[in-house]
Amino acid sequence: MYKLICTDVDGTLVNKNGALLETDREALQQAIDKGIKVAIVSGRFRPGVDKIAKQLALPVWYTCFNGLYIEAGRDKVIYTNATSKNAMLKILDYLKDSEYTIHIFGLDDLEPFTTAVDILPRFALTVCSVTGLMVI
């Protein structure tokens, strides 16, 4: 007997056009009706996962930021591993004169902060360069 279904969002639960198929929603509802928990597991930020969860209209768990933040339903945080403000300030100081573009994302923010002035206690940092992307 299955106890948990975990699904990614992009290219799995949501097609290339950004659409959630009704057949997928119905299948997840059937699983929930059988007592199976459903979790959305994504690298997306929380608002992106919220959007999909609202479309599903089902009681689902969230895993955002590639596993840095997990909710068992809306606002019931069961795990978080955000970088501390002190560590973030050290990272920003180290990178301030580099060629990298730095973005700091809060859990509820759709847009990144582009300065270190308003660092939230819970956030993710992306460091972008020509050679790649790193999430800390």
Tab-separated table of C-alpha atoms in Angstrom:
chain	number	residue	atom	x	y	z
A	1	MET	CA	0.000	0.000	0.000
A	2	TYR	CA	1.374	3.375	-0.976
A	3	LYS	CA	1.537	6.037	1.742
A	4	LEU	CA	2.869	9.038	-0.167
A	5	ILE	CA	2.906	10.341	-3.741
A	6	CYS	CA	5.540	12.993	-4.505
A	7	THR	CA	5.354	14.883	-7.756
A	8	ASP	CA	7.481	17.531	-9.376
A	9	VAL	CA	5.716	20.460	-11.028
A	10	ASP	CA	7.256	21.502	-14.321
A	11	GLY	CA	7.012	18.825	-16.993
A	12	THR	CA	5.363	16.407	-14.562
A	13	LEU	CA	2.263	17.794	-12.878
A	14	VAL	CA	2.125	20.845	-15.164
A	15	ASN	CA	2.651	20.454	-18.903
A	16	LYS	CA	4.887	22.603	-21.109
A	17	ASN	CA	2.022	25.094	-21.548
A	18	GLY	CA	1.735	25.564	-17.787
A	19	ALA	CA	-1.563	23.681	-17.637
A	20	LEU	CA	-2.616	21.240	-14.943
A	21	LEU	CA	-4.658	18.429	-16.460
A	22	GLU	CA	-7.969	17.586	-14.818
A	23	THR	CA	-7.190	13.866	-15.151
A	24	ASP	CA	-4.075	14.357	-13.011
A	25	ARG	CA	-6.042	16.303	-10.394
A	26	GLU	CA	-8.677	13.560	-10.309
A	27	ALA	CA	-6.034	10.835	-9.941
A	28	LEU	CA	-4.457	12.668	-6.999
A	29	GLN	CA	-7.920	13.126	-5.444
A	30	GLN	CA	-8.513	9.383	-5.723
A	31	ALA	CA	-5.196	8.726	-3.979
A	32	ILE	CA	-6.104	11.151	-1.167
A	33	ASP	CA	-9.498	9.452	-0.838
A	34	LYS	CA	-7.604	6.185	-0.230
A	35	GLY	CA	-5.563	7.789	2.554
A	36	ILE	CA	-2.440	8.450	0.512
A	37	LYS	CA	-0.702	11.769	1.153
A	38	VAL	CA	0.313	13.941	-1.826
A	39	ALA	CA	3.357	16.212	-1.873
A	40	ILE	CA	4.423	18.765	-4.447
A	41	VAL	CA	8.222	18.643	-4.569
A	42	SER	CA	9.774	21.506	-6.482
A	43	GLY	CA	12.702	23.814	-6.909
A	44	ARG	CA	10.146	26.590	-7.258
A	45	PHE	CA	9.659	29.287	-4.683
A	46	ARG	CA	6.698	29.012	-2.362
A	47	PRO	CA	4.353	31.274	-4.411
A	48	GLY	CA	4.917	29.043	-7.435
A	49	VAL	CA	4.006	25.954	-5.452
A	50	ASP	CA	1.031	27.763	-3.872
A	51	LYS	CA	-0.290	28.540	-7.337
A	52	ILE	CA	-0.262	24.860	-8.313
A	53	ALA	CA	-1.717	23.756	-4.966
A	54	LYS	CA	-4.602	26.214	-5.410
A	55	GLN	CA	-5.262	24.838	-8.892
A	56	LEU	CA	-5.309	21.321	-7.469
A	57	ALA	CA	-7.687	22.367	-4.668
A	58	LEU	CA	-6.470	19.365	-2.672
A	59	PRO	CA	-4.766	18.996	0.717
A	60	VAL	CA	-1.131	18.662	-0.320
A	61	TRP	CA	2.270	19.001	1.312
A	62	TYR	CA	4.782	21.433	-0.188
A	63	THR	CA	8.498	21.070	-0.646
A	64	CYS	CA	9.979	24.289	-2.028
A	65	PHE	CA	13.441	25.645	-2.784
A	66	ASN	CA	14.738	22.175	-3.705
A	67	GLY	CA	13.956	20.798	-0.249
A	68	LEU	CA	15.001	23.770	1.889
A	69	TYR	CA	11.416	24.291	3.059
A	70	ILE	CA	8.598	21.784	3.712
A	71	GLU	CA	4.998	22.427	4.750
A	72	ALA	CA	2.410	19.830	5.715
A	73	GLY	CA	-0.460	21.862	4.330
A	74	ARG	CA	-0.576	25.622	4.211
A	75	ASP	CA	1.419	27.325	6.983
A	76	LYS	CA	2.272	24.154	8.915
A	77	VAL	CA	6.062	24.195	8.555
A	78	ILE	CA	7.672	20.856	9.369
A	79	TYR	CA	11.196	21.534	8.089
A	80	THR	CA	13.260	24.501	7.052
A	81	ASN	CA	16.964	24.839	6.413
A	82	ALA	CA	17.321	28.460	5.406
A	83	THR	CA	20.668	30.170	5.536
A	84	SER	CA	21.089	32.355	8.619
A	85	LYS	CA	21.162	36.115	8.220
A	86	ASN	CA	24.729	36.222	9.546
A	87	ALA	CA	25.925	33.627	7.041
A	88	MET	CA	24.103	35.421	4.228
A	89	LEU	CA	25.772	38.722	5.094
A	90	LYS	CA	29.185	37.010	4.975
A	91	ILE	CA	28.363	35.479	1.582
A	92	LEU	CA	27.152	38.819	0.229
A	93	ASP	CA	30.264	40.578	1.522
A	94	TYR	CA	32.447	37.963	-0.154
A	95	LEU	CA	30.575	38.265	-3.472
A	96	LYS	CA	30.001	42.041	-3.534
A	97	ASP	CA	32.905	42.793	-5.868
A	98	SER	CA	32.453	39.737	-8.078
A	99	GLU	CA	30.958	39.470	-11.553
A	100	TYR	CA	27.998	37.536	-10.142
A	101	THR	CA	24.425	38.771	-10.032
A	102	ILE	CA	23.003	38.104	-6.592
A	103	HIS	CA	19.303	37.568	-5.837
A	104	ILE	CA	17.820	36.911	-2.399
A	105	PHE	CA	14.370	35.339	-2.311
A	106	GLY	CA	12.026	35.246	0.654
A	107	LEU	CA	9.543	32.422	1.053
A	108	ASP	CA	6.573	34.604	0.160
A	109	ASP	CA	8.199	36.903	-2.374
A	110	LEU	CA	7.551	36.691	-6.077
A	111	GLU	CA	10.357	39.087	-6.893
A	112	PRO	CA	13.952	38.870	-5.684
A	113	PHE	CA	15.659	41.442	-3.545
A	114	THR	CA	18.599	42.900	-5.402
A	115	THR	CA	20.242	44.478	-2.380
A	116	ALA	CA	21.131	43.198	1.067
A	117	VAL	CA	19.179	45.957	2.828
A	118	ASP	CA	16.000	43.991	3.561
A	119	ILE	CA	17.225	40.453	4.154
A	120	LEU	CA	14.478	38.269	5.565
A	121	PRO	CA	15.103	35.701	8.276
A	122	ARG	CA	14.019	32.976	5.838
A	123	PHE	CA	15.377	33.151	2.310
A	124	ALA	CA	17.292	31.490	-0.479
A	125	LEU	CA	20.206	32.979	-2.362
A	126	THR	CA	20.906	32.427	-6.021
A	127	VAL	CA	24.226	33.405	-7.496
A	128	CYS	CA	24.160	33.686	-11.269
A	129	SER	CA	27.073	33.838	-13.641
A	130	VAL	CA	27.787	33.058	-17.250
A	131	THR	CA	28.862	29.562	-16.235
A	132	GLY	CA	25.855	28.557	-14.163
A	133	LEU	CA	23.445	28.968	-11.272
A	134	MET	CA	23.926	28.029	-7.637
A	135	VAL	CA	21.246	27.968	-4.925
A	136	ILE	CA	22.568	28.293	-1.375
